[in-house]
Coordinates of C-alpha atoms in Angstrom, one line a residue:
Chain D
M67 CA 0.0 0.0 0.0
F68 CA 2.7 2.5 1.1
N69 CA 4.7 1.3 -1.9
L70 CA 1.8 2.0 -4.2
V71 CA 1.5 5.5 -2.9
L72 CA 5.2 6.3 -3.3
R73 CA 5.3 5.0 -6.8
G74 CA 2.1 6.9 -7.5
L75 CA 3.9 10.1 -6.2
A76 CA 6.8 9.4 -8.6
T77 CA 4.4 9.1 -11.6
G78 CA 2.4 12.0 -10.3
S79 CA 5.5 14.2 -10.2
I80 CA 5.8 13.8 -13.9
Y81 CA 2.2 14.8 -14.4
S82 CA 2.8 17.8 -12.1
L83 CA 5.9 18.9 -14.1
T84 CA 3.8 18.9 -17.3
A85 CA 0.7 20.4 -15.7
V86 CA 2.7 23.3 -14.2
G87 CA 4.0 24.1 -17.7
I88 CA 0.5 24.1 -19.1
V89 CA -0.9 26.2 -16.3
L90 CA 1.9 28.8 -16.4
I91 CA 1.3 29.4 -20.1
L92 CA -2.5 29.4 -19.7
S93 CA -2.6 31.8 -16.8
T94 CA -0.2 34.3 -18.2
T95 CA -0.6 34.1 -22.0
N96 CA -4.2 32.7 -22.2
V97 CA -3.1 29.9 -24.6
M98 CA -4.1 26.3 -24.0
N99 CA -0.8 24.6 -24.9
F100 CA -1.6 21.3 -26.5
A101 CA 2.1 21.0 -27.5
Q102 CA 3.4 20.7 -24.0
G103 CA 3.7 16.9 -24.2
D104 CA 5.0 16.8 -27.7
T105 CA 7.6 19.5 -26.9
G106 CA 8.9 17.1 -24.2
M107 CA 8.9 14.3 -26.8
F108 CA 10.9 16.4 -29.3
L109 CA 13.4 17.5 -26.7
T110 CA 13.8 13.9 -25.4
Y111 CA 14.7 12.8 -28.9
I112 CA 17.3 15.6 -29.0
A113 CA 18.7 14.1 -25.8
F114 CA 18.6 10.7 -27.4
F115 CA 20.6 12.1 -30.3
F116 CA 23.3 13.2 -27.9
I117 CA 23.3 9.9 -26.1
L118 CA 23.9 8.2 -29.4
R119 CA 26.9 10.5 -29.9
G120 CA 28.3 9.1 -26.6
I121 CA 27.3 11.6 -24.0
A122 CA 26.3 10.3 -20.6
P123 CA 22.5 10.1 -20.1
S124 CA 22.6 12.2 -17.0
L125 CA 24.4 15.0 -18.8
T126 CA 21.5 15.4 -21.2
L127 CA 19.4 16.8 -18.4
P128 CA 20.9 20.4 -18.6
I129 CA 21.0 20.1 -22.4
V130 CA 17.3 19.4 -22.6
I131 CA 16.4 22.2 -20.2
V132 CA 18.4 24.8 -22.1
A133 CA 17.2 23.5 -25.5
G134 CA 13.6 23.7 -24.2
A135 CA 14.1 27.2 -23.0
V136 CA 15.4 28.4 -26.3
L137 CA 12.7 26.6 -28.2
G138 CA 10.0 28.1 -25.9
Y139 CA 11.4 31.6 -26.5
L140 CA 11.5 31.1 -30.2
V141 CA 8.0 29.7 -30.4
Y142 CA 6.7 32.6 -28.4
K143 CA 8.6 35.3 -30.3
G144 CA 8.0 33.7 -33.7
L145 CA 4.4 32.4 -33.5
I146 CA 2.4 33.2 -30.4
S147 CA 3.2 36.9 -30.1
K148 CA 2.4 37.3 -33.8
A149 CA -1.0 35.5 -33.4
K150 CA -2.2 37.7 -30.5
K151 CA -4.7 39.3 -32.8
S152 CA -6.4 35.9 -33.6
S153 CA -8.7 34.2 -31.1
H154 CA -7.6 32.1 -28.2
L155 CA -8.8 29.0 -30.1
G156 CA -6.6 30.1 -33.0
M157 CA -3.6 30.2 -30.7
M158 CA -4.5 26.7 -29.4
I159 CA -4.7 25.5 -33.0
I160 CA -1.2 26.9 -33.6
T161 CA 0.1 24.7 -30.7
L162 CA -1.7 21.7 -32.4
G163 CA 0.2 22.6 -35.6
L164 CA 3.4 22.5 -33.5
T165 CA 2.6 19.0 -32.4
M166 CA 2.3 17.9 -36.0
I167 CA 5.6 19.5 -36.9
F168 CA 7.4 17.9 -33.9
E169 CA 5.9 14.5 -34.6
G170 CA 6.7 14.8 -38.3
I171 CA 10.3 15.8 -37.8
V172 CA 10.9 13.0 -35.2
A173 CA 9.2 10.4 -37.4
T174 CA 11.3 11.4 -40.4
F175 CA 14.6 11.1 -38.6
F176 CA 14.1 8.3 -36.1
G177 CA 11.1 6.4 -37.6
N178 CA 8.1 5.2 -35.6
I179 CA 9.9 2.2 -34.1
P180 CA 10.0 2.3 -30.2
L181 CA 13.5 3.0 -29.0
L182 CA 15.1 2.2 -25.6
F183 CA 16.0 5.3 -23.7
P184 CA 18.7 4.5 -21.0
P185 CA 17.8 5.3 -17.4
L186 CA 19.5 8.5 -16.2
I187 CA 20.8 6.8 -13.1
P188 CA 21.6 3.2 -13.7
G189 CA 21.4 0.7 -10.9
D190 CA 19.2 -1.7 -9.0
P191 CA 16.1 -0.7 -7.2
V192 CA 16.7 0.7 -3.7
H193 CA 15.2 -0.9 -0.6
F194 CA 13.9 1.2 2.3
G195 CA 12.7 -1.5 4.7
S196 CA 9.7 -3.0 3.0
V197 CA 9.5 -0.2 0.4
I198 CA 11.2 -0.8 -3.0
L199 CA 11.8 2.1 -5.3
D200 CA 13.4 2.3 -8.7
R201 CA 16.3 4.8 -8.8
Q202 CA 14.4 6.5 -11.7
D203 CA 11.4 7.0 -9.4
I204 CA 13.5 8.6 -6.7
L205 CA 15.1 10.9 -9.3
C206 CA 11.6 11.9 -10.5
L207 CA 10.6 12.8 -7.0
V208 CA 13.7 14.7 -6.1
T209 CA 13.8 16.6 -9.4
A210 CA 10.2 17.6 -9.0
L211 CA 10.8 18.8 -5.5
V212 CA 13.8 20.8 -6.6
V213 CA 12.0 22.3 -9.6
F214 CA 9.0 23.2 -7.5
G215 CA 11.2 24.9 -5.0
I216 CA 13.0 26.9 -7.6
L217 CA 9.7 27.7 -9.3
S218 CA 8.0 29.0 -6.2
F219 CA 11.1 31.1 -5.4
I220 CA 11.0 32.6 -8.9
L221 CA 7.3 33.2 -8.8
Y222 CA 7.1 34.7 -5.3
R223 CA 10.6 36.2 -4.6
T224 CA 11.8 37.7 -7.9
K225 CA 10.7 40.6 -9.9
I226 CA 10.0 38.6 -13.0
G227 CA 7.9 36.1 -11.1
I228 CA 5.9 38.7 -9.4
A229 CA 5.4 40.5 -12.7
A230 CA 4.2 37.2 -14.2
R231 CA 1.7 36.7 -11.5
S232 CA 0.4 40.2 -11.9
I233 CA -0.1 39.6 -15.6
A234 CA -2.0 36.4 -14.7
D235 CA -4.2 38.5 -12.5
D236 CA -4.9 41.4 -14.8
E237 CA -2.9 41.9 -18.0
Y238 CA -4.3 45.3 -18.8
A239 CA -3.5 46.7 -15.3
S240 CA 0.0 45.3 -15.5
R241 CA 0.5 46.9 -18.9
V242 CA -0.6 50.2 -17.4
L243 CA 1.9 49.8 -14.6
G244 CA 4.7 49.4 -17.1
I245 CA 5.4 45.7 -16.9
P246 CA 7.1 44.5 -20.1
I247 CA 4.4 42.1 -21.0
N248 CA 6.2 40.6 -24.0
R249 CA 9.4 39.9 -22.1
I250 CA 7.6 38.2 -19.2
H251 CA 5.6 36.1 -21.6
S252 CA 8.6 34.9 -23.5
F253 CA 10.3 34.1 -20.2
I254 CA 7.2 32.0 -19.1
W255 CA 7.2 30.2 -22.4
A256 CA 10.9 29.4 -22.0
I257 CA 10.3 28.1 -18.5
S258 CA 7.4 26.0 -19.6
F259 CA 9.2 24.4 -22.5
G260 CA 12.2 23.7 -20.2
L261 CA 9.8 21.9 -17.9
A262 CA 8.3 20.0 -20.9
G263 CA 11.8 18.7 -21.7
L264 CA 12.4 17.7 -18.1
A265 CA 9.1 15.8 -18.0
G266 CA 9.9 14.1 -21.3
I267 CA 13.3 12.9 -20.2
M268 CA 11.9 11.7 -16.9
T269 CA 9.2 9.7 -18.7
A270 CA 11.2 8.2 -21.5
P271 CA 13.1 5.6 -19.5
R272 CA 9.8 4.3 -18.0
L273 CA 8.1 3.9 -21.4
S274 CA 9.8 3.4 -24.7
L275 CA 10.8 6.3 -26.8
Q276 CA 8.4 6.8 -29.8
P277 CA 6.9 9.8 -31.4
L278 CA 3.6 9.6 -29.5
F279 CA 4.9 8.6 -26.0
M280 CA 4.1 11.9 -24.4
V281 CA 0.5 12.1 -25.6
V282 CA -0.9 10.1 -22.7
V283 CA 1.2 12.0 -20.2
Q284 CA -0.2 15.3 -21.6
L285 CA -3.7 14.0 -21.2
K286 CA -3.0 13.1 -17.6
A287 CA -1.4 16.5 -17.1
F288 CA -4.6 18.2 -18.4
T289 CA -6.5 16.1 -15.8
A290 CA -4.0 17.2 -13.1
A291 CA -4.3 20.8 -14.2
V292 CA -8.1 20.7 -14.2
L293 CA -8.0 19.0 -10.8
G294 CA -5.9 21.8 -9.5
G295 CA -8.3 24.5 -10.9
M296 CA -6.4 25.4 -14.1
N297 CA -5.2 28.8 -12.7
S298 CA -2.8 28.0 -9.9
V299 CA 0.7 26.5 -10.1
T300 CA 0.3 25.0 -6.6
G301 CA -3.0 23.5 -7.7
A302 CA -1.3 21.9 -10.7
I303 CA 1.4 20.4 -8.5
W304 CA -1.0 18.9 -6.0
G305 CA -3.3 17.9 -8.8
G306 CA -0.5 15.9 -10.5
L307 CA 0.6 14.2 -7.3
I308 CA -3.0 13.3 -6.3
L309 CA -3.8 12.0 -9.7
G310 CA -0.6 9.8 -9.7
V311 CA -1.5 8.3 -6.4
M312 CA -5.2 7.8 -7.2
E313 CA -4.3 6.2 -10.5
N314 CA -1.9 3.7 -9.0
L315 CA -4.5 2.7 -6.4
V316 CA -7.3 2.4 -8.9
A317 CA -5.0 0.3 -11.2
Y318 CA -4.3 -2.0 -8.3
Y319 CA -7.8 -2.4 -6.8
V320 CA -10.1 -1.8 -9.8
P321 CA -8.0 -2.8 -12.9
A322 CA -11.0 -2.7 -15.2
I323 CA -11.2 1.0 -15.3
K324 CA -7.4 1.7 -15.2
E325 CA -7.2 3.5 -18.6
S326 CA -10.5 5.4 -18.6
F327 CA -10.2 6.5 -14.9
S328 CA -8.5 9.8 -15.5
L329 CA -10.5 10.6 -18.6
L330 CA -13.8 10.3 -16.8
L331 CA -12.3 12.2 -13.9
I332 CA -11.5 15.1 -16.1
V333 CA -15.0 15.4 -17.5
A334 CA -16.6 14.9 -14.1
I335 CA -14.5 17.7 -12.5
L336 CA -15.1 20.1 -15.4
L337 CA -18.8 19.6 -15.1
F338 CA -19.3 19.4 -11.3
L339 CA -16.3 21.2 -9.8
P340 CA -15.4 23.9 -12.3
N341 CA -12.9 25.4 -9.9
G342 CA -11.1 22.1 -9.3
L343 CA -9.9 21.3 -5.8
F344 CA -7.5 24.3 -5.4
G345 CA -8.6 26.8 -7.9
S346 CA -9.6 30.2 -6.7
R347 CA -12.3 32.6 -7.9
E348 CA -13.6 33.0 -11.5
A349 CA -15.8 30.0 -12.4
G350 CA -15.7 31.4 -16.0
R351 CA -15.1 28.4 -18.2
S352 CA -14.6 30.3 -21.3
Chain U
M1342 CA -25.9 30.2 -67.3
K1343 CA -22.1 30.6 -66.9
K1344 CA -22.5 29.7 -63.2
K1345 CA -24.1 26.4 -64.0
I1346 CA -21.3 25.1 -66.3
L1347 CA -18.4 24.8 -63.9
P1348 CA -20.1 22.4 -61.4
F1349 CA -21.3 20.4 -64.3
L1350 CA -17.8 20.1 -65.8
L1351 CA -16.4 19.1 -62.4
L1352 CA -19.1 16.4 -62.0
I1353 CA -18.2 14.9 -65.3
L1354 CA -14.5 15.1 -64.4
A1355 CA -15.3 13.3 -61.1
L1356 CA -17.2 10.6 -63.0
L1357 CA -14.4 10.1 -65.4
I1358 CA -11.6 9.7 -62.8
P1359 CA -11.8 5.9 -62.5
L1360 CA -11.5 5.6 -66.3
V1361 CA -8.4 7.7 -66.2
F1362 CA -6.8 5.6 -63.5
N1363 CA -8.1 2.3 -64.9
A1364 CA -4.8 0.6 -64.7
R1365 CA -4.0 1.8 -61.1
P1366 CA -6.7 0.9 -58.6
S1367 CA -4.4 2.0 -55.8
I1368 CA -4.8 5.6 -56.8
V1369 CA -8.6 5.2 -56.8
A1370 CA -8.3 3.7 -53.3
Y1371 CA -6.6 6.8 -52.1
I1372 CA -9.3 9.0 -53.7
N1373 CA -11.9 6.8 -51.9
L1374 CA -10.1 7.4 -48.6
A1375 CA -10.1 11.2 -49.3
I1376 CA -13.9 11.0 -49.9
I1377 CA -14.4 9.2 -46.6
Y1378 CA -12.3 11.8 -44.8
A1379 CA -14.3 14.5 -46.6
V1380 CA -17.7 13.2 -45.3
S1381 CA -16.4 13.2 -41.8
A1382 CA -14.7 16.6 -42.2
V1383 CA -17.9 18.1 -43.5
G1384 CA -19.5 16.9 -40.2
L1385 CA -16.7 18.5 -38.1
N1386 CA -16.9 21.7 -40.2
L1387 CA -20.6 22.0 -39.4
L1388 CA -19.8 21.8 -35.7
L1389 CA -16.6 23.9 -35.7
G1390 CA -17.0 26.3 -38.6
V1391 CA -20.8 26.8 -38.5
A1392 CA -21.9 26.2 -34.9
G1393 CA -18.6 27.3 -33.4
Q1394 CA -18.1 24.4 -31.0
I1395 CA -14.7 22.8 -30.9
S1396 CA -14.3 19.0 -30.7
L1397 CA -11.1 17.1 -30.2
G1398 CA -12.9 13.7 -30.2
H1399 CA -14.3 13.6 -33.7
A1400 CA -12.5 10.4 -34.6
A1401 CA -14.2 8.5 -31.8
F1402 CA -17.5 8.9 -33.5
M1403 CA -16.1 7.5 -36.6
G1404 CA -15.0 4.5 -34.6
I1405 CA -18.4 4.1 -33.1
G1406 CA -20.0 4.2 -36.5
G1407 CA -17.4 1.9 -38.1
Y1408 CA -17.7 -0.8 -35.3
T1409 CA -21.5 -0.6 -35.2
S1410 CA -21.9 -1.1 -38.9
A1411 CA -19.3 -3.9 -39.1
I1412 CA -20.7 -5.8 -36.1
L1413 CA -24.3 -5.6 -37.4
M1414 CA -23.2 -7.0 -40.8
I1415 CA -20.8 -9.7 -39.5
R1416 CA -22.9 -11.0 -36.5
Y1417 CA -26.4 -10.4 -37.5
G1418 CA -26.3 -10.3 -41.3
I1419 CA -28.1 -7.0 -41.5
P1420 CA -28.1 -5.3 -45.0
S1421 CA -25.5 -2.6 -45.4
I1422 CA -27.9 0.2 -46.0
V1423 CA -29.4 -0.3 -42.6
S1424 CA -26.1 -1.1 -40.9
V1425 CA -24.3 2.0 -42.2
L1426 CA -27.3 4.2 -41.2
A1427 CA -27.4 2.5 -37.8
G1428 CA -23.7 3.2 -37.4
G1429 CA -24.4 6.9 -38.1
L1430 CA -27.4 6.9 -35.7
L1431 CA -25.5 5.3 -32.8
A1432 CA -22.7 7.8 -33.3
G1433 CA -25.3 10.5 -33.3
L1434 CA -26.7 9.2 -30.1
F1435 CA -23.2 9.4 -28.5
G1436 CA -23.0 12.9 -29.9
L1437 CA -26.2 13.6 -28.0
I1438 CA -24.5 12.4 -24.8
I1439 CA -21.4 14.4 -25.5
G1440 CA -23.4 17.4 -26.5
F1441 CA -24.6 17.9 -22.9
P1442 CA -21.2 18.7 -21.4
A1443 CA -20.9 21.2 -24.2
L1444 CA -23.8 23.1 -22.7
R1445 CA -21.7 23.9 -19.7
L1446 CA -18.2 24.1 -21.2
K1447 CA -16.7 26.5 -23.6
G1448 CA -13.6 26.9 -25.7
F1449 CA -10.5 25.3 -24.1
Y1450 CA -12.5 23.3 -21.6
L1451 CA -14.7 21.9 -24.2
A1452 CA -11.6 20.9 -26.1
I1453 CA -10.2 19.1 -23.1
A1454 CA -13.5 17.4 -22.3
T1455 CA -14.1 16.2 -25.9
M1456 CA -10.5 15.0 -26.0
A1457 CA -11.0 13.0 -22.8
L1458 CA -14.3 11.5 -23.9
G1459 CA -12.9 10.6 -27.4
T1460 CA -9.9 8.8 -25.9
A1461 CA -12.2 7.1 -23.4
V1462 CA -14.2 5.6 -26.3
T1463 CA -11.2 3.9 -27.8
D1464 CA -10.2 2.6 -24.4
V1465 CA -13.6 1.1 -23.9
I1466 CA -13.5 -0.5 -27.3
K1467 CA -10.2 -2.0 -26.4
R1468 CA -11.8 -3.7 -23.5
M1469 CA -14.8 -5.1 -25.3
E1470 CA -14.3 -8.7 -26.4
I1471 CA -17.2 -8.7 -28.8
L1472 CA -15.5 -5.9 -30.8
G1473 CA -12.3 -7.8 -31.1
A1474 CA -10.7 -5.9 -28.1
D1475 CA -7.1 -5.0 -28.7
R1476 CA -6.7 -7.4 -31.7
G1477 CA -9.0 -5.3 -33.9
L1478 CA -11.8 -6.5 -36.1
T1479 CA -10.8 -8.3 -39.3
N1480 CA -12.7 -9.4 -42.3
V1481 CA -15.2 -6.6 -42.3
P1482 CA -17.4 -7.3 -45.4
P1483 CA -17.7 -4.7 -48.2
V1484 CA -20.9 -2.7 -48.6
T1485 CA -23.5 -4.9 -50.2
I1486 CA -26.7 -3.4 -51.7
F1487 CA -29.4 -5.7 -53.1
G1488 CA -26.9 -8.5 -53.5
Y1489 CA -24.3 -6.3 -55.3
Q1490 CA -20.9 -6.3 -53.5
F1491 CA -19.0 -3.0 -53.7
S1492 CA -15.7 -4.7 -53.5
S1493 CA -13.7 -3.2 -56.3
E1494 CA -12.2 0.2 -55.8
F1495 CA -14.1 1.6 -58.8
A1496 CA -17.5 0.4 -57.6
K1497 CA -16.7 1.9 -54.1
Y1498 CA -15.7 5.2 -55.8
Y1499 CA -19.1 5.8 -57.4
L1500 CA -20.9 4.7 -54.2
Y1501 CA -18.8 7.0 -52.0
L1502 CA -18.9 9.9 -54.4
A1503 CA -22.7 9.6 -54.4
I1504 CA -22.7 9.6 -50.5
L1505 CA -20.4 12.6 -50.4
L1506 CA -22.5 14.6 -52.9
L1507 CA -25.7 13.7 -51.0
T1508 CA -24.1 14.8 -47.8
I1509 CA -23.0 18.1 -49.3
F1510 CA -26.4 18.7 -50.8
L1511 CA -28.1 18.1 -47.5
V1512 CA -25.6 20.2 -45.5
N1513 CA -26.0 23.0 -48.0
N1514 CA -29.8 22.9 -47.5
L1515 CA -29.3 22.8 -43.8
L1516 CA -27.1 25.8 -43.9
K1517 CA -29.7 27.8 -45.7
S1518 CA -32.5 26.7 -43.3
K1519 CA -33.5 28.2 -40.0
T1520 CA -31.3 25.7 -38.2
G1521 CA -28.2 26.8 -40.2
M1522 CA -28.9 30.4 -39.4
A1523 CA -29.3 29.6 -35.7
F1524 CA -26.0 27.8 -35.7
R1525 CA -24.2 30.8 -37.2
A1526 CA -25.9 33.2 -34.8
M1527 CA -24.8 31.0 -31.9
R1528 CA -21.2 31.0 -33.3
D1529 CA -21.1 34.8 -33.7
S1530 CA -22.6 35.7 -30.3
E1531 CA -24.3 33.4 -28.0
V1532 CA -25.8 36.2 -26.0
A1533 CA -27.2 37.9 -29.1
A1534 CA -28.6 34.6 -30.3
K1535 CA -30.3 34.1 -27.0
V1536 CA -31.8 37.6 -27.2
F1537 CA -33.4 36.7 -30.5
G1538 CA -35.1 33.7 -28.9
I1539 CA -32.8 31.0 -30.2
N1540 CA -32.7 27.9 -28.0
I1541 CA -29.0 27.6 -27.5
S1542 CA -29.1 24.3 -25.6
Y1543 CA -31.1 22.7 -28.3
Y1544 CA -29.0 23.9 -31.2
K1545 CA -25.7 23.1 -29.5
V1546 CA -26.7 19.5 -28.9
L1547 CA -28.2 19.3 -32.4
A1548 CA -24.9 20.4 -33.9
F1549 CA -23.1 17.7 -32.0
V1550 CA -25.6 15.1 -33.1
I1551 CA -25.5 16.0 -36.8
S1552 CA -21.7 16.2 -36.9
S1553 CA -21.3 12.9 -35.1
F1554 CA -23.9 11.2 -37.4
L1555 CA -21.8 12.2 -40.4
A1556 CA -18.7 11.0 -38.6
G1557 CA -20.4 7.7 -37.9
V1558 CA -21.4 7.2 -41.5
A1559 CA -17.9 8.0 -42.6
G1560 CA -16.5 5.6 -40.1
A1561 CA -18.8 2.8 -41.4
M1562 CA -17.6 3.5 -44.9
Y1563 CA -14.0 3.4 -43.6
G1564 CA -14.5 0.0 -42.0
H1565 CA -16.2 -1.6 -45.0
S1566 CA -13.6 -0.1 -47.3
L1567 CA -10.5 -1.3 -45.4
S1568 CA -12.2 -4.5 -44.1
Y1569 CA -10.2 -4.0 -40.9
L1570 CA -10.9 -2.0 -37.7
H1571 CA -8.6 -1.3 -34.7
P1572 CA -9.4 1.0 -31.8
D1573 CA -6.0 2.8 -32.3
M1574 CA -7.1 4.0 -35.7
F1575 CA -9.7 6.3 -34.1
G1576 CA -7.5 7.9 -31.4
F1577 CA -6.6 11.4 -30.6
G1578 CA -4.3 11.7 -33.5
L1579 CA -7.1 11.2 -36.1
S1580 CA -9.2 13.8 -34.3
I1581 CA -6.4 16.3 -34.7
E1582 CA -6.1 15.3 -38.3
F1583 CA -9.7 16.2 -38.9
L1584 CA -9.4 19.5 -37.1
A1585 CA -6.4 20.3 -39.3
I1586 CA -8.2 19.2 -42.5
T1587 CA -11.2 21.3 -41.7
I1588 CA -9.1 24.4 -40.8
I1589 CA -6.7 24.0 -43.7
G1590 CA -9.5 23.5 -46.1
G1591 CA -11.5 26.5 -44.7
I1592 CA -13.8 26.5 -41.8
G1593 CA -17.3 27.6 -42.4
T1594 CA -17.1 27.0 -46.2
L1595 CA -19.0 24.3 -48.0
W1596 CA -16.2 22.8 -50.0
G1597 CA -13.3 23.5 -47.7
P1598 CA -13.4 20.2 -45.9
V1599 CA -13.4 18.4 -49.3
L1600 CA -10.4 20.4 -50.4
G1601 CA -8.7 19.8 -47.1
S1602 CA -9.3 16.0 -47.2
A1603 CA -8.1 15.7 -50.8
L1604 CA -4.8 17.5 -49.9
W1605 CA -4.4 15.5 -46.7
V1606 CA -4.7 12.2 -48.4
I1607 CA -2.9 13.0 -51.7
V1608 CA 0.0 15.2 -50.7
P1609 CA 1.8 12.6 -48.4
R1610 CA 1.8 10.2 -51.4
L1611 CA 3.8 12.7 -53.4
F1612 CA 6.6 12.7 -50.8
G1613 CA 7.2 9.0 -51.3
T1614 CA 7.3 6.4 -48.5
K1615 CA 10.6 7.6 -47.1
L1616 CA 9.7 11.2 -46.5
E1617 CA 6.0 10.6 -45.8
A1618 CA 6.3 11.8 -42.3
M1619 CA 7.6 15.1 -43.6
A1620 CA 4.1 15.7 -45.0
G1621 CA 3.1 16.0 -41.3
V1622 CA 5.6 18.9 -40.9
L1623 CA 4.3 20.5 -44.0
F1624 CA 0.7 20.3 -42.9
G1625 CA 1.7 21.6 -39.4
V1626 CA 3.3 24.6 -41.1
V1627 CA 0.4 25.2 -43.4
L1628 CA -2.0 24.9 -40.4
I1629 CA -0.1 27.6 -38.5
L1630 CA 0.1 29.9 -41.6
V1631 CA -3.7 29.5 -42.1
V1632 CA -4.4 30.5 -38.6
L1633 CA -2.1 33.5 -38.9
F1634 CA -3.1 34.7 -42.3
L1635 CA -6.1 32.9 -43.9
P1636 CA -9.1 32.6 -41.5
R1637 CA -11.1 30.9 -44.2
G1638 CA -8.3 28.4 -45.1
L1639 CA -7.1 27.5 -48.5
S1640 CA -10.6 28.1 -49.9
E1641 CA -10.1 31.7 -49.1
L1642 CA -7.0 31.7 -51.3
I1643 CA -9.0 30.3 -54.2
M1644 CA -11.7 32.8 -53.6
R1645 CA -9.2 35.7 -53.6
I1646 CA -7.7 34.5 -56.8
N1647 CA -11.1 34.2 -58.3
K1648 CA -12.0 37.7 -57.3
L1649 CA -8.8 39.0 -58.8
F1650 CA -9.7 37.5 -62.1
K1651 CA -13.2 38.8 -62.0
K1652 CA -11.9 42.3 -61.2
E1653 CA -9.7 42.2 -64.3
E1654 CA -12.6 41.1 -66.4
G1655 CA -14.7 43.9 -65.0
E1656 CA -12.1 46.4 -65.8
R1657 CA -11.7 45.2 -69.4
S1658 CA -15.4 45.5 -70.2

């Protein structure tokens, strides 16, 4: 039981990482980023490319984060900021176009065959008394904790983070107060895409590497974000962790609804708990 | 008079296509696939482009239609005309069920909910033993009408073309009717539509039902045509494809979805098998460009060129 919960937390931390990226972008830029998962997929393939060139798997972590940040900056500067005139749905469709581009590029160069991504920390599972954990799971948990620590420091203690939260609160007022909206937005996109890469590289060793491997994770991340109320980073973190644990317990005790569980949860929450578990104010689902 | 000639010529051209590709049935098979896609895309266009409701689960309705029609024919020997319609109707019924969340959700949240429900459908099919579960359904018989089996690609072509033209004829009439106007009013401003006494709930659900009915019929055609069905064929990816087809072709236009489907099926073949995946990149780029510059898709491009020509003619005379 305790083991199930811990493993659930490890899976959940991946959902949280992805969900936080989605929520950051949604709350500041008002774009539902359907490319969050596939961005992670794309960056993981870049990491895989470096591993094939003989670089140690653990060294690809910083590569992925930096590459993700650059990609996020470019996507914002090149596409999203140009599309501000079009509707929110239009911007969402742009992110869907991005997924097609990423999947196409990867399928062209690596094919659709599942590839084995080496674990970042090789080694046997670790025993803590009766609890057995993969090293990969521990890495997920620790990384998530560190990332969330850094993130909350940025959001609450630095000028950029406070500006970002103020944009999320009221973009117009922030503009009036002289906050450089575009710069903050591109910063947020860079962070989110970095997180996407991190989530991808954490997921890849557990599943096999193929062009669609992050699609499921993204779906779960949406569930997590919805669970957390869609507008708070803390909510997304908790939503991801709770979802991971719930899913593990459901898969163990009620295996029949394993796959569909989170899907039905998403719809139920959207309909009956429009603010999620942690969301504050505005029930406006528009 | 001049207006009537062009469609007539196009129709004759369409009827002649199989004769041109007589020696290469594989090309006709691709055209058939494009027609199937077009029927489904016309349905999504009605929902997205006319009624203004987004759906990321369109492919699931195709799956429902495909499986229903196939099972009815294999297990119960029901004639194809009935089974295909039943596939459409059952998909429509599911559309009714999914239409209700749409009453409370808008925009992004509707997108997420339809995505979840669409994926859930494929997961459920994977668990149903009667539908072949994870192995898929093989040996789906071709459409048979009054003892005639539509098994050759050429026979299928004429049947599917007829279905597509009928669909477009009906949708065109629908657009001109009160229902079509209500859809558009709802898309442009829900509040204004409400003020004019349009029953928003009714028309939203109706839009979902009609669009999923068309997807169901297309799915049935798909299954009978490929003689094979697998739940993964109708996943999230296909739903995105339809969204892209509809938007690239031109949302809210009558022939846009047909144009989009034709491009979607034919263009990847031009890349050759090795670079087929690059077509996905191309479509992604086109999709983004369309969102940025051409709100009515590639149809708009054609319309603009048309206008240019007409202007020149007008200046000359």
